[in-house]
Short mmCIF file of C-alpha atoms in Angstrom, two decimals:
data_model
loop_
_atom_site.label_atom_id
_atom_site.label_comp_id
_atom_site.label_asym_id
_atom_site.label_seq_id
_atom_site.Cartn_x
_atom_site.Cartn_y
_atom_site.Cartn_z
CA MET A 156 13.53 -7.01 -3.47
CA PRO A 157 12.49 -7.49 0.23
CA ALA A 158 9.82 -6.53 2.81
CA ALA A 159 12.75 -4.59 4.80
CA PHE A 160 10.52 -1.91 3.64
CA ALA A 161 7.41 -2.91 3.87
CA PRO A 162 5.67 -1.20 6.62
CA SER A 163 2.50 -4.41 6.99
CA SER A 164 4.00 -6.66 9.18
CA THR A 165 2.24 -9.68 6.60
CA SER A 166 4.53 -8.67 3.68
CA ARG A 167 7.10 -8.73 6.57
CA ARG A 168 6.40 -12.41 6.85
CA GLN A 169 5.87 -12.87 2.93
CA PHE A 170 9.31 -11.62 2.04
CA LEU A 171 11.04 -13.11 5.67
CA THR A 172 9.17 -16.64 3.85
CA LEU A 173 11.36 -15.94 0.79
CA LEU A 174 14.59 -15.35 2.47
CA GLY A 175 13.99 -18.18 4.20
CA ILE A 176 14.19 -20.94 1.21
CA SER A 177 16.31 -18.78 -0.46
CA ALA A 178 19.15 -19.61 2.10
CA ALA A 179 18.17 -23.27 3.10
CA ALA A 180 18.06 -23.76 -0.12
CA VAL A 181 21.21 -21.83 -1.66
CA SER A 182 23.95 -24.63 -1.95
CA CYS A 183 21.67 -27.88 -3.35
CA GLY A 184 20.80 -24.65 -5.98
CA THR A 185 24.10 -23.22 -7.41
CA ALA A 186 25.33 -26.49 -7.71
CA THR A 187 22.59 -27.37 -9.86
CA ALA A 188 24.06 -24.09 -11.40
CA THR A 189 27.02 -24.84 -12.19
CA GLY A 190 26.56 -28.44 -13.23
CA GLY A 191 29.51 -29.53 -11.17
CA SER A 192 32.14 -30.42 -13.94
CA GLY A 193 35.52 -28.49 -14.21
CA LYS A 194 34.30 -26.85 -17.41
CA GLN A 195 32.96 -23.73 -17.76
CA VAL A 196 29.39 -22.86 -17.93
CA THR A 197 28.27 -21.35 -21.07
CA SER A 198 24.77 -21.11 -21.23
CA LEU A 199 23.91 -18.94 -19.01
CA LYS A 200 19.96 -19.73 -17.14
CA TYR A 201 17.60 -16.12 -16.81
CA GLN A 202 14.71 -14.33 -16.34
CA GLY A 203 13.63 -11.36 -18.74
CA SER A 204 10.61 -9.04 -18.97
CA VAL A 205 7.38 -8.96 -21.34
CA GLY A 206 7.74 -6.31 -23.49
CA ALA A 207 11.29 -5.14 -22.23
CA VAL A 208 14.68 -5.87 -22.90
CA THR A 209 17.17 -6.31 -20.62
CA LEU A 210 20.58 -5.42 -20.84
CA PRO A 211 21.78 -8.95 -21.46
CA GLU A 212 19.67 -10.04 -24.10
CA LEU A 213 21.16 -6.26 -25.23
CA ALA A 214 24.31 -7.25 -25.18
CA ALA A 215 23.81 -10.80 -27.22
CA ASP A 216 21.85 -9.37 -29.57
CA LEU A 217 24.76 -6.69 -30.53
CA GLY A 218 27.69 -9.90 -29.65
CA TYR A 219 28.94 -9.08 -27.20
CA LEU A 220 28.77 -11.76 -24.96
CA GLY A 221 30.93 -14.13 -26.97
CA ASN A 222 30.24 -17.81 -26.51
CA LEU A 223 27.79 -17.31 -24.53
CA THR A 224 24.09 -18.01 -25.44
CA LEU A 225 21.10 -17.16 -23.04
CA ASP A 226 18.73 -19.33 -22.11
CA TRP A 227 15.02 -17.89 -20.70
CA VAL A 228 13.19 -19.61 -18.49
CA GLY A 229 10.34 -17.54 -17.87
CA ASN A 230 9.34 -13.22 -16.41
CA THR A 231 9.33 -11.94 -13.14
CA ILE A 232 8.22 -8.83 -12.33
CA SER A 233 10.14 -9.22 -9.06
CA GLY A 234 13.20 -8.21 -8.11
CA PRO A 235 13.54 -10.16 -4.96
CA GLN A 236 11.97 -13.57 -6.75
CA ASP A 237 14.78 -12.99 -9.33
CA ILE A 238 17.49 -13.52 -6.91
CA GLN A 239 15.72 -16.18 -5.29
CA SER A 240 15.98 -17.60 -8.62
CA ALA A 241 19.50 -17.09 -8.99
CA ALA A 242 20.91 -18.09 -5.24
CA THR A 243 19.05 -21.31 -5.13
CA GLY A 244 20.69 -21.77 -8.98
CA GLN A 245 17.37 -22.20 -11.35
CA THR A 246 19.10 -19.73 -13.19
CA HIS A 247 22.39 -18.39 -13.47
CA PHE A 248 22.07 -14.45 -12.46
CA GLY A 249 19.29 -12.51 -11.65
CA GLY A 250 18.60 -8.94 -10.75
CA ALA A 251 17.16 -6.89 -8.13
CA PHE A 252 17.47 -3.85 -6.24
CA ASN A 253 20.21 -2.75 -3.99
CA GLY A 254 18.59 -2.60 -0.82
CA ALA A 255 16.97 -6.30 -2.04
CA ILE A 256 20.44 -7.72 -1.58
CA VAL A 257 21.79 -6.77 0.87
CA LYS A 258 18.95 -7.94 2.73
CA LEU A 259 19.51 -11.29 1.21
CA ALA A 260 23.39 -10.95 1.72
CA ALA A 261 22.10 -10.88 5.76
CA SER A 262 19.97 -13.53 5.77
CA LYS A 263 23.81 -15.55 4.37
CA ALA A 264 23.17 -15.99 0.56
CA GLN A 265 26.18 -16.88 -1.17
CA ILE A 266 25.62 -13.78 -3.48
CA GLN A 267 27.75 -11.34 -4.73
CA ALA A 268 26.67 -8.16 -7.28
CA VAL A 269 29.13 -8.73 -11.01
CA ILE A 270 27.25 -5.66 -12.50
CA SER A 271 25.44 -2.67 -12.28
CA TYR A 272 21.64 -2.91 -14.42
CA TYR A 273 19.64 0.10 -13.83
CA GLY A 274 19.18 3.24 -12.11
CA SER A 275 17.73 6.12 -11.66
CA ASP A 276 18.23 9.86 -13.67
CA LYS A 277 16.52 12.77 -15.01
CA ASP A 278 15.05 10.30 -18.28
CA THR A 279 15.00 7.69 -16.64
CA TYR A 280 12.70 7.15 -13.05
CA LEU A 281 10.11 6.01 -10.54
CA GLY A 282 6.91 8.25 -10.72
CA TYR A 283 4.73 7.90 -8.13
CA CYS A 284 1.90 9.17 -9.86
CA VAL A 285 -1.54 9.54 -8.89
CA LEU A 286 -4.53 11.60 -10.65
CA GLU A 287 -4.50 14.42 -12.40
CA ASP A 288 -7.93 15.54 -9.80
CA SER A 289 -6.58 14.04 -7.41
CA PRO A 290 -6.67 16.31 -3.73
CA ILE A 291 -3.38 13.53 -2.76
CA ARG A 292 -0.34 16.72 -3.32
CA SER A 293 1.36 15.73 -0.06
CA ALA A 294 2.49 12.66 2.06
CA ARG A 295 0.46 12.86 4.80
CA ASP A 296 -2.44 12.67 1.87
CA LEU A 297 -1.11 9.26 1.51
CA ILE A 298 -2.21 8.28 4.51
CA GLY A 299 -4.85 5.57 4.50
CA LYS A 300 -4.05 5.20 0.33
CA LYS A 301 -3.26 2.61 -2.08
CA VAL A 302 0.04 2.48 -3.87
CA GLY A 303 0.30 -0.20 -6.10
CA MET A 304 3.63 -1.13 -7.49
CA ASN A 305 5.22 -4.41 -8.97
CA THR A 306 6.83 -5.86 -5.36
CA LEU A 307 6.59 -5.53 -2.59
CA GLY A 308 10.02 -4.62 -0.43
CA ALA A 309 11.12 -3.56 -3.22
CA HIS A 310 13.12 -0.47 -4.35
CA ALA A 311 9.45 1.64 -5.27
CA GLN A 312 8.68 0.73 -1.63
CA ALA A 313 12.17 1.66 0.26
CA LEU A 314 11.57 5.42 -1.83
CA LEU A 315 8.60 5.39 -0.32
CA HIS A 316 8.92 4.74 2.90
CA ILE A 317 12.00 7.55 1.98
CA TYR A 318 9.26 10.19 1.02
CA LEU A 319 7.06 10.06 4.28
CA GLU A 320 9.89 10.15 6.14
CA ARG A 321 11.43 12.62 5.06
CA ASN A 322 8.35 14.78 4.72
CA GLY A 323 7.54 13.93 8.57
CA LEU A 324 5.35 11.00 8.57
CA SER A 325 5.45 9.13 12.30
CA LYS A 326 6.01 4.78 11.79
CA ALA A 327 2.77 4.54 13.10
CA ASP A 328 0.67 7.12 9.80
CA ALA A 329 3.62 5.22 7.35
CA GLY A 330 2.09 2.48 8.03
CA LYS A 331 -1.14 3.19 6.92
CA VAL A 332 -0.23 4.12 3.48
CA GLU A 333 -1.15 0.68 1.83
CA SER A 334 1.39 -1.05 -0.99
CA LEU A 335 0.15 -3.84 -3.09
CA VAL A 336 1.34 -5.29 -5.55
CA VAL A 337 0.32 -4.68 -8.88
CA PRO A 338 1.99 -5.59 -11.96
CA PRO A 339 3.00 -2.57 -14.38
CA VAL A 340 1.63 -3.17 -17.19
CA ASN A 341 -1.67 -3.22 -15.63
CA THR A 342 -0.23 -0.26 -13.36
CA GLU A 343 -1.82 2.89 -15.73
CA GLN A 344 -5.28 0.76 -15.60
CA ALA A 345 -5.75 -0.17 -11.87
CA LEU A 346 -4.60 3.92 -11.16
CA ARG A 347 -7.02 4.98 -14.28
CA GLN A 348 -9.71 2.40 -13.07
CA LYS A 349 -9.40 4.17 -8.88
CA GLN A 350 -8.51 0.68 -7.92
CA ILE A 351 -5.53 2.17 -6.37
CA GLU A 352 -4.26 6.43 -5.56
CA VAL A 353 -1.30 6.05 -6.27
CA GLY A 354 0.27 3.89 -9.21
CA VAL A 355 3.98 3.65 -9.10
CA LEU A 356 5.57 4.00 -12.90
CA SER A 357 8.49 3.76 -14.80
CA GLY A 358 10.84 3.88 -17.89
CA VAL A 359 8.33 3.50 -21.10
CA LEU A 360 5.23 2.12 -19.21
CA ARG A 361 5.90 5.61 -17.35
CA ASP A 362 6.00 7.77 -20.64
CA LYS A 363 3.50 6.27 -21.79
CA ALA A 364 0.70 7.25 -19.75
CA LEU A 365 1.81 10.04 -18.90
CA ALA A 366 1.41 11.32 -22.20
CA ALA A 367 -1.70 10.06 -22.70
CA GLY A 368 -2.91 12.51 -20.10
CA GLY A 369 -5.06 12.48 -16.70
CA ILE A 370 -2.00 11.72 -14.76
CA ARG A 371 0.12 13.60 -12.46
CA PRO A 372 3.41 12.75 -10.92
CA LEU A 373 3.42 13.01 -7.23
CA PHE A 374 7.07 13.08 -6.74
CA LYS A 375 9.36 11.01 -7.98
CA ASP A 376 12.90 9.30 -6.39
CA PHE A 377 15.47 11.26 -9.10
CA GLU A 378 13.93 14.17 -7.19
CA LEU A 379 15.10 12.62 -3.61
CA LEU A 380 18.44 10.61 -4.63
CA GLY A 381 19.38 12.37 -7.54
CA ALA A 382 21.83 10.12 -10.29
CA PHE A 383 22.39 6.59 -8.75
CA SER A 384 22.56 2.61 -9.69
CA ALA A 385 19.36 1.24 -7.91
CA GLY A 386 20.13 -2.18 -8.71
CA SER A 387 22.30 -5.24 -10.04
CA TYR A 388 22.68 -9.16 -11.22
CA VAL A 389 24.50 -11.47 -8.90
CA MET A 390 25.35 -14.67 -9.23
CA THR A 391 26.55 -17.25 -6.30
CA ARG A 392 29.55 -17.02 -4.91
CA ARG A 393 30.33 -20.87 -6.21
CA PHE A 394 29.61 -19.84 -10.07
CA ILE A 395 32.15 -17.15 -9.85
CA LYS A 396 34.83 -18.78 -8.60
CA GLU A 397 34.37 -22.16 -10.49
CA ASN A 398 33.26 -19.82 -14.25
CA PRO A 399 35.88 -16.81 -14.20
CA ASP A 400 35.58 -16.64 -18.15
CA THR A 401 32.11 -17.24 -18.37
CA VAL A 402 31.33 -13.84 -15.54
CA LYS A 403 33.73 -12.10 -17.24
CA THR A 404 32.30 -12.78 -20.65
CA PHE A 405 29.06 -11.49 -19.51
CA THR A 406 29.72 -8.59 -17.26
CA THR A 407 32.37 -7.15 -19.63
CA GLY A 408 29.64 -7.60 -22.79
CA VAL A 409 26.90 -5.79 -20.47
CA GLY A 410 28.50 -3.39 -19.82
CA LYS A 411 29.36 -2.93 -22.96
CA ALA A 412 25.96 -2.48 -24.03
CA ILE A 413 25.36 -0.23 -20.87
CA GLU A 414 27.78 1.60 -22.60
CA TRP A 415 26.36 1.44 -26.81
CA SER A 416 22.87 3.16 -25.17
CA ARG A 417 24.59 5.99 -23.88
CA THR A 418 26.49 6.81 -27.23
CA THR A 419 23.89 5.73 -29.41
CA PRO A 420 20.73 7.79 -31.38
CA ARG A 421 18.44 7.06 -28.98
CA GLU A 422 15.90 6.45 -32.58
CA GLN A 423 18.55 3.57 -32.97
CA VAL A 424 18.43 2.13 -29.80
CA ILE A 425 14.67 2.09 -29.80
CA ALA A 426 14.41 0.72 -33.21
CA ARG A 427 17.43 -2.32 -32.20
CA LEU A 428 14.98 -2.73 -29.24
CA THR A 429 11.92 -3.01 -30.84
CA ASP A 430 13.72 -5.62 -33.60
CA ILE A 431 15.28 -7.91 -30.34
CA VAL A 432 11.66 -8.51 -29.70
CA LYS A 433 10.00 -8.61 -32.50
CA LYS A 434 12.65 -12.20 -33.19
CA ARG A 435 11.63 -14.04 -30.06
CA GLY A 436 8.29 -13.90 -31.10
CA ARG A 437 6.63 -14.65 -27.68
CA ASN A 438 3.44 -12.53 -29.16
CA GLU A 439 3.81 -8.78 -26.78
CA ASP A 440 3.24 -5.36 -27.31
CA THR A 441 6.36 -3.02 -28.74
CA SER A 442 4.37 -0.06 -28.60
CA THR A 443 5.68 0.77 -25.61
CA LEU A 444 9.37 0.92 -26.42
CA ARG A 445 8.84 3.36 -28.41
CA TYR A 446 9.31 6.12 -25.16
CA TRP A 447 12.13 4.07 -24.09
CA ARG A 448 15.02 7.21 -22.36
CA SER A 449 18.27 5.37 -21.26
CA TYR A 450 19.03 2.12 -18.20
CA GLY A 451 19.11 5.15 -16.06
CA VAL A 452 22.91 3.53 -14.90
CA ALA A 453 24.70 5.94 -13.37
CA GLU A 454 29.06 4.59 -13.52
CA PRO A 455 30.61 4.42 -16.55
CA GLY A 456 30.32 0.26 -17.88
CA GLY A 457 27.99 -0.82 -14.73
CA ARG A 458 30.78 -0.95 -12.62
CA ILE A 459 29.37 -0.83 -8.72
CA ALA A 460 30.79 1.53 -6.12
CA ASP A 461 30.48 1.57 -2.77
CA LYS A 462 27.98 4.12 -2.04
CA GLU A 463 24.99 1.98 -4.09
CA PHE A 464 25.12 -0.60 -1.50
CA GLN A 465 26.21 1.65 2.12
CA LEU A 466 23.19 3.49 0.98
CA TRP A 467 21.59 0.24 1.89
CA ILE A 468 23.25 -1.08 4.76
CA ASP A 469 22.94 2.20 6.48
CA TRP A 470 19.21 2.74 5.97
CA LEU A 471 18.06 -0.98 6.77
CA GLY A 472 20.72 -1.08 9.61
CA GLU A 473 19.14 2.63 11.28
CA ARG A 474 15.91 0.34 10.81
CA GLY A 475 16.50 -2.91 12.91
CA GLU A 476 16.54 -4.37 9.24
CA ILE A 477 19.76 -6.13 9.29
CA LYS A 478 22.67 -5.96 12.34
CA LYS A 479 24.83 -2.86 12.07
CA GLY A 480 27.85 -3.54 11.10
CA GLN A 481 26.95 -7.03 10.15
CA LEU A 482 27.99 -6.52 6.34
CA LYS A 483 30.81 -4.25 4.34
CA ALA A 484 29.28 -2.96 1.28
CA ALA A 485 32.76 -3.94 -0.14
CA ASP A 486 32.54 -7.04 0.66
CA LEU A 487 28.50 -7.17 -1.55
CA TYR A 488 29.68 -6.80 -5.04
CA THR A 489 33.10 -7.42 -7.32
CA ASN A 490 34.27 -4.69 -10.19
CA GLU A 491 37.07 -7.82 -10.33
CA PHE A 492 34.87 -9.10 -14.32
CA ASN A 493 34.00 -5.85 -15.87
CA GLY A 494 36.46 -4.99 -18.60
CA ASN A 495 34.42 -1.57 -18.94
CA GLY A 496 35.76 1.55 -17.69
CA LYS A 497 38.52 1.22 -15.66
CA GLY A 498 39.84 4.37 -13.48
#
């Protein structure tokens, strides 16, 4: 997710470079993804997550993707990297924080969001965690401290900045809070070994860390914004135009998987997720899956609402990261292919 939110010039330059690569390569990359033929794509290349089950993977296992198959090409911990891969045609879809999608769209990348896939609620949230005996109790205590997160310029860094702003830190002071990339599976260890002062933990990794004791949340993103869908899967506009049936099957299937996870007893969901990870045979640890609670998607069937993009369009515009009036929320997403939750 974009370094639009990064306090340092270094992280901003890194993400602008990323955007430049995406925008430059998007036309030729998309041609690769669609295959350039009249026949619609039925095998979707994608990136996964170690020890976790993505919603498309769950949908496929539940039989909700019809004749579509998923072609796993590797794992990622970075939303910006994932949507870059989709924009350049290395994969057919990618997921990222909605603020990252706004930034990528502002760079003229021809992508469109088709369904929400994660969010924050009372059970599923980003926890900005410190050691139990840490002297850090307020936003001002973070000045000069290291905050470890999965990627720079994404959801974690955006909410960190909102927290600092709402608690009165100037831009200069906020810039002294150092954000570092730490793989999610290593964040708890890095925090306990005092390599960082704050670790951003979510989902099963957060609950596992808190259950072990000695760690407490400083704040939660849910406390700042309430329940909200935070990220979406995107595809290129060209792919959507050339493969409407594929997009409909994919989007509707993922939406059905969201609702299945909401309505199925938690123990059964966990058992299913564990079985999926074991069946794919990648030598992954399944112990953290027992802490799963929800995917955190706010709207029925993962349908996208204007507010989920408008929040970040306005915020980025106020910060000068994009031009005010450059983008309209409704242009960044479509619910046309999602057969879930209508009305």
